Structures are given as C-alpha cells and as structure tokens.
Amino acid sequence: MGDILIIDDMPDNLRVLSAILTKQGYKVRKALSGQSAIASIQASLPSIILLDVRMPEMDGYAVCQILKDNPRTSRIPVIFISALSDVMDKVKAFDAGGVDYITKPFQEAEVIARVETQMRLQKLQHQLIQRNEELLHSNRELEQFAYAVSHDLQQPLQTMMGFAKLLMMKHETHLDKTSVEHLAGILESGRRSQQLIQGLLSYAQLGHQEHELDTTDCTVILDIVLENLETSIAEKNASITYENLPVVQANQVQLVQVFQNLIGNAIKFVPEGRSPQVLVTATQRETDWLFAIHDNGIGIEASHLKSIFEIFQRLHTAENYPGTGLGLAICRKIVELHRGRIWVESQPGVGSVFYFTLPA
Ligand code: ADP
C-alpha cells in the first residue's frame, strides 16, 4: 500500500484527511508548509501528494511547480485540495502539473475514490515503464546476438567458399557432370548465405551505429542510387523519373540504402516483358516530407501490405525474383530511426506506391 504525503497549513484539515486515508490502510505523512514538504519529499519520495492550494509564503501551485521541475519528483501525482468557496483556478492547477483536485469540506468517499484512481494509474504507469525497459533490453540483446552470429559466420563461410572455388578451378575438367553440378550448387548456396549474412549484419548494425544527421540533398542521393543501380536499370530498360526533391536532415548513407532498396525493388518486381517505369516524388506537409516511389510492377496483395516490412518476409521464390527479404526491414528501421513512417499501397498487376516520411 502506498505512502501519501498531505500538505496543508491547517492542522484540522490534515487530521481529517489523514484519518480518512489511514482508515483505508494508507501510510500517511503530513507537512504544514511547502518548504517542510519539499524537504520531506527529498528525504523519501511519497507515492501520491495531496496539496493545499492556499498556503502562506509558498502556495500549492509553486510547490507543485518545484516538484515537476525536478526529474526525481516530477512523476509523483499531485492532487490539489481547495475549499469549495475558493475560486480555484483549475486550469492553473492542471498547468502546474496537478492530476486531480478535491474540495473541502471533504467527502470521504470522494477522497478515497480519487486517491485510489491515482494509485491505480501510477501502478499501471510503473508497470508500463518496466515492460518498456525490459523490451528495450531484450531488443538490444537480440540485435547484439544477430550481429555476433552473422559476424562470426562470415569467416568460416568464406573459407568454405574458397575451398569450393578452388575445387572447381582445379578439377572441373576431371569431374563428372553431376559432381560439377553439385559443386556449382554448393557455390550458389554459399553466395546466397553470404548475401543473407551481409544483409543481417547491416540490419543489426543499424542499431549500433551513431545516428548522425546531415543536411542532405535528396537529388544528390538519387544520383548516387541510380549510379549504383546502373546495371539493372540498363538490363531491364527501366525509366526512373524524379523532380523537385528536397534537402532534408538525414543520414546520407542510410538514405541511399532506403532509396536504393525501394527503387531496386521497383525495377525487380516487374512482370516479364514490361519495362519498369518508376516515379519518385516528394510533397511537403505540415511537419514532414512525404516521399513516394511509384512503380508499374506486379503489385502486392492487400493481405501482405504490412508483413513485407518484417525481416525475411518474401512473397516469391529466389528463382522467380532473387533477394534476401531484408531490404524493406532495413528501410523500415532506417526510416524509424529518422522518426518517420513507411508503408505501401498497391494494386496487384498494376503497380505499387511505397511511401515514407521524414521530419521537415
Ligand atoms: P527482397 O527484395 O530481398 O525480396 P524486400 O524486403 O526488399 O526483400 O521485400 C520483401 C518482399 O516484398 C519482396 O520479396 C516482394 O515480395 C515484396 N515487394 C517489395 N517491393 C515490391 C514491389 N515494388 N512490388 C511488388 N512486390 C514488392
């Protein structure tokens, strides 16, 4: 059961309130002035404070303000007490950080109900904070695990690939057709594992790196992306259009990754025989920039619009469309690190629009 501090300059009020709450099983402390209350709170934090508005020297609003300005005491709920005859400035009380108020003469049931509500809320808030911390901790652990595993797997895989390549180079001509095929299979699976590990490593690394923001011209970013995608653009005879892109505060390397993954997908997920037409636009809104990457590709069924942003989620086999299923998970993580959002709208068979926001 929580400990309640009552602050009131009238001993009678203190006595009445204290009696009501003690009867309910609460441990009650009392203070007759703002100054003595602050000293008492600093010595030991109460769960809830009942605070008289009208007191000589330091009034309730001032006491509350001092408590709210101090991170150690800012979370303690303050319930203001005022006489019904007083014109209590309720807005001022809430502005000062009060969570509720009770009026004199005290109605026992009301006092108990208001205190219990705050106790319950506070308990829930503590649980929420604790769960959040636990979640953050386990997320961090999972990221560290993914990083360590993918990092440690790289070396032995590289050695295996090295030996397989050596075998192929030295013995391809002496081996029978089936053995050569097996060896080619080993090399292909090895390459795929390397891709997955590298993807996982860059995904896990995102949480570890310093998140530095620079003034970034998106047109320059798009120029870099198109250069990186030059080969597949030429192979697929793709047309990529963009205009009036803004300058934003962003991590340049990460923004290249976002655009490259999204435009790379827009070129990749296109039916046989159709030339990819990709349009990149940016619209300024009240508090952010809305980017959109429009494509004329195969589209995505409504039931998959959310899941494709999860790690390793793919809707196709590697034979139809190669990939790791990490691109969009990386995009989402980067956009969220920038305090933005990412989502997609799509019409199967016609095309998709991937949207993401960045704070303006
Ligand atoms: P990858 O491209 O490596 O498969 P992503 O995480 O980039 O992985 O994408 C996940 C899945 O979402 C893809 O496998 C594909 O099924 C779907 N997808 C992504 N972009 C598009 C797009 N522009 N059009 C249609 N489907 C897409």
Tab-separated table of C-alpha atoms and ligand atoms in Angstrom:
chain	number	residue	atom	x	y	z
A	1	MET	CA	0.000	0.000	0.000
A	2	GLY	CA	1.392	3.427	-0.968
A	3	ASP	CA	2.595	6.221	1.179
A	4	ILE	CA	0.710	9.545	0.929
A	5	LEU	CA	2.007	12.991	1.817
A	6	ILE	CA	-0.605	15.592	2.773
A	7	ILE	CA	0.483	19.232	2.650
A	8	ASP	CA	-1.847	21.748	4.268
A	9	ASP	CA	-1.238	24.692	6.619
A	10	MET	CA	-4.425	23.913	8.593
A	11	PRO	CA	-3.856	21.174	11.187
A	12	ASP	CA	-7.581	20.367	11.207
A	13	ASN	CA	-7.600	19.553	7.512
A	14	LEU	CA	-4.534	17.405	7.941
A	15	ARG	CA	-6.217	15.494	10.741
A	16	VAL	CA	-9.451	14.822	8.810
A	17	LEU	CA	-7.734	13.713	5.599
A	18	SER	CA	-5.201	11.659	7.467
A	19	ALA	CA	-7.977	9.856	9.384
A	20	ILE	CA	-9.883	9.039	6.169
A	21	LEU	CA	-6.826	7.640	4.432
A	22	THR	CA	-5.300	5.826	7.414
A	23	LYS	CA	-8.603	4.006	7.818
A	24	GLN	CA	-8.148	2.732	4.256
A	25	GLY	CA	-4.769	1.280	5.177
A	26	TYR	CA	-2.576	4.000	3.622
A	27	LYS	CA	0.569	5.184	5.364
A	28	VAL	CA	0.180	8.947	5.729
A	29	ARG	CA	2.797	11.677	6.236
A	30	LYS	CA	1.936	15.302	6.941
A	31	ALA	CA	3.532	18.677	6.282
A	32	LEU	CA	2.284	22.099	7.379
A	33	SER	CA	4.122	24.174	4.765
A	34	GLY	CA	5.534	23.954	1.264
A	35	GLN	CA	9.113	24.287	2.494
A	36	SER	CA	8.888	21.464	5.031
A	37	ALA	CA	7.037	19.303	2.488
A	38	ILE	CA	9.810	19.674	-0.095
A	39	ALA	CA	12.412	18.677	2.467
A	40	SER	CA	10.309	15.678	3.454
A	41	ILE	CA	9.804	14.616	-0.196
A	42	GLN	CA	13.520	14.856	-0.940
A	43	ALA	CA	14.253	12.656	2.089
A	44	SER	CA	11.792	9.993	0.963
A	45	LEU	CA	9.552	10.012	-2.131
A	46	PRO	CA	5.831	9.515	-1.439
A	47	SER	CA	3.537	7.679	-3.889
A	48	ILE	CA	0.993	10.500	-4.010
A	49	ILE	CA	0.810	14.080	-2.763
A	50	LEU	CA	-2.345	15.873	-1.592
A	51	LEU	CA	-1.519	19.556	-1.796
A	52	ASP	CA	-3.459	22.535	-0.475
A	53	VAL	CA	-3.698	25.359	-2.988
A	54	ARG	CA	-3.847	28.234	-0.486
A	55	MET	CA	-0.926	28.351	1.916
A	56	PRO	CA	1.036	31.345	3.229
A	57	GLU	CA	4.535	32.014	1.810
A	58	MET	CA	4.660	29.252	-0.775
A	59	ASP	CA	1.275	28.337	-2.305
A	60	GLY	CA	0.328	24.944	-3.758
A	61	TYR	CA	0.988	25.913	-7.376
A	62	ALA	CA	4.550	26.967	-6.506
A	63	VAL	CA	5.214	23.743	-4.569
A	64	CYS	CA	3.858	21.681	-7.473
A	65	GLN	CA	5.998	23.566	-9.989
A	66	ILE	CA	9.148	22.862	-7.961
A	67	LEU	CA	8.282	19.156	-7.824
A	68	LYS	CA	7.542	18.968	-11.553
A	69	ASP	CA	10.801	20.754	-12.432
A	70	ASN	CA	12.831	18.114	-10.626
A	71	PRO	CA	13.171	14.834	-12.572
A	72	ARG	CA	13.348	12.905	-9.282
A	73	THR	CA	9.945	14.132	-8.152
A	74	SER	CA	8.241	15.062	-11.436
A	75	ARG	CA	6.364	11.755	-11.743
A	76	ILE	CA	4.675	11.861	-8.307
A	77	PRO	CA	0.949	12.527	-8.854
A	78	VAL	CA	-0.266	15.702	-7.140
A	79	ILE	CA	-3.931	16.072	-6.148
A	80	PHE	CA	-4.837	19.652	-5.277
A	81	ILE	CA	-7.025	20.489	-2.285
A	82	SER	CA	-9.134	23.623	-2.226
A	83	ALA	CA	-12.118	24.995	-0.344
A	84	LEU	CA	-15.354	24.836	-2.272
A	85	SER	CA	-15.783	28.551	-1.522
A	86	ASP	CA	-12.368	29.354	-3.061
A	87	VAL	CA	-12.361	30.067	-6.706
A	88	MET	CA	-9.730	27.523	-7.502
A	89	ASP	CA	-8.084	28.084	-10.809
A	90	LYS	CA	-8.401	24.517	-12.099
A	91	VAL	CA	-6.612	25.271	-15.325
A	92	LYS	CA	-3.709	26.714	-13.357
A	93	ALA	CA	-3.698	23.597	-11.177
A	94	PHE	CA	-3.509	21.270	-14.190
A	95	ASP	CA	-0.934	23.538	-15.848
A	96	ALA	CA	1.232	23.325	-12.746
A	97	GLY	CA	1.176	19.538	-13.154
A	98	GLY	CA	-1.726	18.516	-10.899
A	99	VAL	CA	-3.572	15.330	-11.896
A	100	ASP	CA	-6.828	15.908	-9.999
A	101	TYR	CA	-8.383	18.000	-7.222
A	102	ILE	CA	-10.635	17.555	-4.191
A	103	THR	CA	-12.682	20.178	-2.416
A	104	LYS	CA	-13.261	20.986	1.242
A	105	PRO	CA	-15.392	20.097	3.169
A	106	PHE	CA	-14.122	16.610	2.351
A	107	GLN	CA	-16.479	13.898	1.186
A	108	GLU	CA	-14.897	10.721	2.469
A	109	ALA	CA	-15.976	8.547	-0.462
A	110	GLU	CA	-14.743	11.103	-2.983
A	111	VAL	CA	-11.325	11.442	-1.342
A	112	ILE	CA	-10.886	7.667	-1.300
A	113	ALA	CA	-12.058	7.255	-4.896
A	114	ARG	CA	-9.737	9.947	-6.228
A	115	VAL	CA	-6.715	8.676	-4.311
A	116	GLU	CA	-7.362	5.082	-5.359
A	117	THR	CA	-7.681	6.057	-9.001
A	118	GLN	CA	-4.312	7.815	-8.893
A	119	MET	CA	-2.719	4.866	-7.071
A	120	ARG	CA	-4.016	2.510	-9.743
A	121	LEU	CA	-2.862	4.758	-12.574
A	122	GLN	CA	0.545	5.098	-11.013
A	123	LYS	CA	0.910	1.353	-10.606
A	124	LEU	CA	-0.037	0.841	-14.263
A	125	GLN	CA	2.413	3.524	-15.337
A	126	HIS	CA	5.210	1.852	-13.368
A	127	GLN	CA	4.373	-1.483	-14.973
A	128	LEU	CA	4.404	0.128	-18.413
A	129	ILE	CA	7.780	1.771	-17.831
A	130	GLN	CA	9.190	-1.501	-16.535
A	131	ARG	CA	7.836	-3.514	-19.505
A	132	ASN	CA	9.250	-0.909	-21.887
A	133	GLU	CA	12.663	-1.184	-20.299
A	134	GLU	CA	12.523	-4.976	-20.464
A	135	LEU	CA	11.518	-4.833	-24.128
A	136	LEU	CA	14.275	-2.381	-24.988
A	137	HIS	CA	16.744	-4.605	-23.184
A	138	SER	CA	15.678	-7.790	-24.958
A	139	ASN	CA	15.624	-5.987	-28.321
A	140	ARG	CA	19.155	-4.811	-27.720
A	141	GLU	CA	20.214	-8.326	-26.739
A	142	LEU	CA	18.614	-9.782	-29.845
A	143	GLU	CA	20.370	-7.246	-32.044
A	144	GLN	CA	23.700	-7.986	-30.398
A	145	PHE	CA	23.077	-11.692	-30.877
A	146	ALA	CA	22.218	-11.261	-34.573
A	147	TYR	CA	25.290	-9.106	-35.024
A	148	ALA	CA	27.623	-11.549	-33.259
A	149	VAL	CA	26.246	-14.609	-35.056
A	150	SER	CA	26.342	-13.076	-38.518
A	151	HIS	CA	29.783	-11.629	-37.884
A	152	ASP	CA	31.176	-14.965	-36.673
A	153	LEU	CA	29.573	-16.929	-39.502
A	154	GLN	CA	31.255	-14.825	-42.163
A	155	GLN	CA	34.752	-16.213	-41.713
A	156	PRO	CA	34.052	-19.992	-41.878
A	157	LEU	CA	31.670	-19.446	-44.786
A	158	GLN	CA	34.326	-17.551	-46.667
A	159	THR	CA	36.772	-20.425	-46.084
A	160	MET	CA	34.228	-22.983	-47.362
A	161	MET	CA	33.569	-20.878	-50.447
A	162	GLY	CA	37.305	-20.515	-51.019
A	163	PHE	CA	37.823	-24.294	-50.999
A	164	ALA	CA	34.793	-24.934	-53.210
A	165	LYS	CA	36.046	-22.381	-55.756
A	166	LEU	CA	39.492	-23.990	-55.646
A	167	LEU	CA	37.994	-27.432	-56.308
A	168	MET	CA	36.002	-26.053	-59.216
A	169	MET	CA	39.008	-24.298	-60.722
A	170	LYS	CA	41.410	-27.239	-60.379
A	171	HIS	CA	39.137	-30.198	-61.049
A	172	GLU	CA	36.202	-29.036	-63.128
A	173	THR	CA	37.618	-30.731	-66.210
A	174	HIS	CA	38.328	-34.105	-64.420
A	175	LEU	CA	34.997	-34.339	-62.589
A	176	ASP	CA	31.857	-35.942	-63.989
A	177	LYS	CA	28.888	-33.719	-64.879
A	178	THR	CA	26.889	-34.492	-61.690
A	179	SER	CA	29.818	-33.649	-59.400
A	180	VAL	CA	30.342	-30.340	-61.222
A	181	GLU	CA	26.648	-29.593	-60.748
A	182	HIS	CA	26.915	-30.398	-57.035
A	183	LEU	CA	29.896	-28.142	-56.698
A	184	ALA	CA	28.065	-25.351	-58.552
A	185	GLY	CA	25.156	-25.887	-56.129
A	186	ILE	CA	27.484	-25.501	-53.152
A	187	LEU	CA	28.873	-22.272	-54.595
A	188	GLU	CA	25.401	-20.887	-55.326
A	189	SER	CA	24.087	-21.689	-51.839
A	190	GLY	CA	27.249	-20.230	-50.381
A	191	ARG	CA	26.769	-16.993	-52.279
A	192	ARG	CA	23.174	-16.812	-51.065
A	193	SER	CA	24.251	-17.410	-47.458
A	194	GLN	CA	26.841	-14.658	-47.820
A	195	GLN	CA	24.173	-12.271	-49.074
A	196	LEU	CA	21.874	-13.159	-46.172
A	197	ILE	CA	24.642	-12.767	-43.609
A	198	GLN	CA	25.718	-9.439	-45.035
A	199	GLY	CA	22.110	-8.240	-45.025
A	200	LEU	CA	21.593	-9.396	-41.462
A	201	LEU	CA	24.823	-7.738	-40.425
A	202	SER	CA	23.827	-4.391	-41.908
A	203	TYR	CA	20.363	-4.733	-40.354
A	204	ALA	CA	21.811	-5.451	-36.899
A	205	GLN	CA	24.467	-2.764	-37.297
A	206	LEU	CA	21.841	-0.054	-37.798
A	207	GLY	CA	21.066	-0.047	-34.086
A	208	HIS	CA	24.757	0.129	-33.143
A	209	GLN	CA	25.925	2.982	-35.325
A	210	GLU	CA	25.952	6.615	-34.287
A	211	HIS	CA	22.861	8.111	-35.845
A	212	GLU	CA	24.307	11.295	-37.335
A	213	LEU	CA	22.107	13.600	-39.393
A	214	ASP	CA	23.488	15.854	-42.118
A	215	THR	CA	21.908	18.389	-44.399
A	216	THR	CA	21.189	16.047	-47.290
A	217	ASP	CA	20.110	16.906	-50.803
A	218	CYS	CA	17.827	14.097	-51.963
A	219	THR	CA	18.594	14.834	-55.623
A	220	VAL	CA	22.255	14.028	-54.932
A	221	ILE	CA	21.173	10.859	-53.100
A	222	LEU	CA	19.084	9.785	-56.115
A	223	ASP	CA	22.042	10.425	-58.446
A	224	ILE	CA	24.169	8.074	-56.308
A	225	VAL	CA	21.420	5.438	-56.203
A	226	LEU	CA	20.947	5.468	-59.973
A	227	GLU	CA	24.669	5.063	-60.461
A	228	ASN	CA	24.683	2.087	-58.073
A	229	LEU	CA	21.729	0.517	-59.906
A	230	GLU	CA	23.117	1.314	-63.361
A	231	THR	CA	23.459	-2.312	-64.470
A	232	SER	CA	19.949	-3.439	-63.542
A	233	ILE	CA	18.430	-0.231	-64.945
A	234	ALA	CA	20.108	-0.919	-68.272
A	235	GLU	CA	19.288	-4.671	-68.212
A	236	LYS	CA	15.589	-4.025	-67.549
A	237	ASN	CA	15.390	-0.932	-69.757
A	238	ALA	CA	13.940	0.922	-66.760
A	239	SER	CA	12.985	4.575	-66.685
A	240	ILE	CA	13.391	6.389	-63.352
A	241	THR	CA	11.993	9.912	-63.019
A	242	TYR	CA	12.336	12.311	-60.106
A	243	GLU	CA	11.933	16.026	-59.696
A	244	ASN	CA	11.882	18.763	-57.054
A	245	LEU	CA	13.344	16.596	-54.345
A	246	PRO	CA	14.034	18.464	-51.088
A	247	VAL	CA	17.020	18.985	-48.843
A	248	VAL	CA	16.407	17.171	-45.543
A	249	GLN	CA	18.183	16.360	-42.304
A	250	ALA	CA	19.158	12.727	-42.700
A	251	ASN	CA	21.947	10.210	-42.501
A	252	GLN	CA	23.215	10.178	-46.090
A	253	VAL	CA	24.487	6.590	-46.192
A	254	GLN	CA	21.203	5.333	-44.753
A	255	LEU	CA	19.056	7.432	-47.075
A	256	VAL	CA	20.947	5.949	-50.052
A	257	GLN	CA	20.078	2.492	-48.652
A	258	VAL	CA	16.370	3.375	-48.387
A	259	PHE	CA	16.040	4.765	-51.922
A	260	GLN	CA	18.239	2.022	-53.360
A	261	ASN	CA	16.183	-0.773	-51.791
A	262	LEU	CA	12.874	0.803	-52.842
A	263	ILE	CA	13.916	1.678	-56.396
A	264	GLY	CA	15.777	-1.651	-56.702
A	265	ASN	CA	12.537	-3.453	-55.799
A	266	ALA	CA	10.506	-1.263	-58.164
A	267	ILE	CA	12.767	-2.399	-61.005
A	268	LYS	CA	12.946	-6.028	-59.849
A	269	PHE	CA	9.287	-6.877	-59.182
A	270	VAL	CA	8.007	-6.306	-62.703
A	271	PRO	CA	6.316	-8.895	-64.960
A	272	GLU	CA	8.340	-10.402	-67.804
A	273	GLY	CA	8.407	-8.121	-70.822
A	274	ARG	CA	7.273	-4.932	-69.064
A	275	SER	CA	9.757	-2.028	-68.815
A	276	PRO	CA	9.868	-0.638	-65.291
A	277	GLN	CA	8.564	2.944	-65.040
A	278	VAL	CA	9.488	4.441	-61.666
A	279	LEU	CA	8.483	7.882	-60.421
A	280	VAL	CA	9.895	9.397	-57.234
A	281	THR	CA	8.037	12.371	-55.738
A	282	ALA	CA	8.239	14.423	-52.557
A	283	THR	CA	5.480	16.526	-51.009
A	284	GLN	CA	5.939	18.942	-48.137
A	285	ARG	CA	3.283	18.575	-45.430
A	286	GLU	CA	2.752	20.356	-42.127
A	287	THR	CA	5.517	18.662	-40.144
A	288	ASP	CA	7.176	16.292	-42.583
A	289	TRP	CA	8.121	15.389	-46.136
A	290	LEU	CA	6.161	12.616	-47.805
A	291	PHE	CA	8.210	10.631	-50.325
A	292	ALA	CA	6.538	8.278	-52.783
A	293	ILE	CA	8.075	5.701	-55.107
A	294	HIS	CA	5.530	4.705	-57.752
A	295	ASP	CA	6.090	1.611	-59.892
A	296	ASN	CA	4.257	-0.298	-62.611
A	297	GLY	CA	5.251	-3.711	-61.249
A	298	ILE	CA	3.478	-6.896	-60.199
A	299	GLY	CA	1.846	-5.258	-57.175
A	300	ILE	CA	1.166	-6.779	-53.753
A	301	GLU	CA	-1.979	-8.468	-52.390
A	302	ALA	CA	-3.692	-6.454	-49.642
A	303	SER	CA	-3.064	-9.191	-47.062
A	304	HIS	CA	0.723	-8.784	-47.431
A	305	LEU	CA	0.988	-4.994	-47.315
A	306	LYS	CA	2.166	-4.980	-43.685
A	307	SER	CA	4.113	-8.228	-43.411
A	308	ILE	CA	6.594	-7.445	-46.204
A	309	PHE	CA	8.322	-4.947	-43.883
A	310	GLU	CA	9.174	-7.771	-41.461
A	311	ILE	CA	12.608	-9.329	-41.566
A	312	PHE	CA	12.978	-12.243	-44.078
A	313	GLN	CA	9.424	-11.841	-45.404
A	314	ARG	CA	9.331	-12.621	-49.138
A	315	LEU	CA	6.387	-13.381	-51.364
A	316	HIS	CA	8.326	-15.119	-54.128
A	317	THR	CA	10.936	-17.816	-54.585
A	318	ALA	CA	14.554	-16.903	-55.229
A	319	GLU	CA	14.241	-18.416	-58.737
A	320	ASN	CA	11.480	-16.002	-59.765
A	321	TYR	CA	12.834	-12.910	-58.053
A	322	PRO	CA	16.197	-13.104	-56.245
A	323	GLY	CA	16.558	-11.395	-52.864
A	324	THR	CA	17.028	-11.849	-49.139
A	325	GLY	CA	13.830	-10.429	-47.655
A	326	LEU	CA	15.852	-7.879	-45.697
A	327	GLY	CA	15.581	-4.781	-47.898
A	328	LEU	CA	12.253	-3.476	-46.609
A	329	ALA	CA	13.069	-4.394	-42.987
A	330	ILE	CA	16.221	-2.284	-43.339
A	331	CYS	CA	14.195	0.560	-44.919
A	332	ARG	CA	11.703	0.493	-42.062
A	333	LYS	CA	14.410	0.522	-39.412
A	334	ILE	CA	16.195	3.449	-41.064
A	335	VAL	CA	13.006	5.466	-41.556
A	336	GLU	CA	12.004	4.859	-37.936
A	337	LEU	CA	15.476	5.870	-36.730
A	338	HIS	CA	14.731	9.154	-38.539
A	339	ARG	CA	11.346	9.361	-36.739
A	340	GLY	CA	9.454	8.727	-39.957
A	341	ARG	CA	6.935	6.120	-41.143
A	342	ILE	CA	6.936	3.761	-44.104
A	343	TRP	CA	4.038	1.950	-45.793
A	344	VAL	CA	2.815	0.769	-49.164
A	345	GLU	CA	-0.354	0.970	-51.245
A	346	SER	CA	-0.738	-1.394	-54.143
A	347	GLN	CA	-2.923	-2.713	-56.895
A	348	PRO	CA	-1.949	-6.268	-57.860
A	349	GLY	CA	-0.994	-6.485	-61.516
A	350	VAL	CA	-0.900	-2.696	-61.916
A	351	GLY	CA	1.761	-1.388	-59.546
A	352	SER	CA	2.660	-0.191	-56.061
A	353	VAL	CA	3.445	3.064	-54.307
A	354	PHE	CA	5.872	2.904	-51.404
A	355	TYR	CA	5.550	5.916	-49.107
A	356	PHE	CA	7.868	7.110	-46.369
A	357	THR	CA	8.074	10.293	-44.318
A	358	LEU	CA	10.976	12.280	-42.915
A	359	PRO	CA	10.512	15.131	-40.425
A	360	ALA	CA	10.715	18.511	-42.184
B	1	ADP	P1	13.728	-8.796	-51.265
B	1	ADP	O1	13.562	-7.728	-52.307
B	1	ADP	O2	15.139	-9.101	-50.972
B	1	ADP	O3	12.896	-9.998	-51.525
B	1	ADP	P2	12.442	-6.897	-49.505
B	1	ADP	O4	12.425	-6.859	-48.021
B	1	ADP	O5	13.018	-5.752	-50.234
B	1	ADP	O6	13.163	-8.238	-49.883
B	1	ADP	O7	10.950	-7.123	-49.995
B	1	ADP	C1	10.140	-8.105	-49.379
B	1	ADP	C2	9.093	-8.604	-50.337
B	1	ADP	O8	8.132	-7.581	-50.616
B	1	ADP	C3	9.631	-8.995	-51.687
B	1	ADP	O9	10.143	-10.313	-51.679
B	1	ADP	C4	8.406	-8.841	-52.580
B	1	ADP	O10	7.602	-9.989	-52.470
B	1	ADP	C5	7.661	-7.673	-51.941
B	1	ADP	N1	7.961	-6.409	-52.652
B	1	ADP	C6	8.861	-5.469	-52.278
B	1	ADP	N2	8.850	-4.422	-53.131
B	1	ADP	C7	7.919	-4.708	-54.062
B	1	ADP	C8	7.432	-4.003	-55.228
B	1	ADP	N3	7.902	-2.802	-55.575
B	1	ADP	N4	6.446	-4.610	-55.942
B	1	ADP	C9	5.966	-5.817	-55.594
B	1	ADP	N5	6.383	-6.519	-54.518
B	1	ADP	C10	7.356	-5.980	-53.759
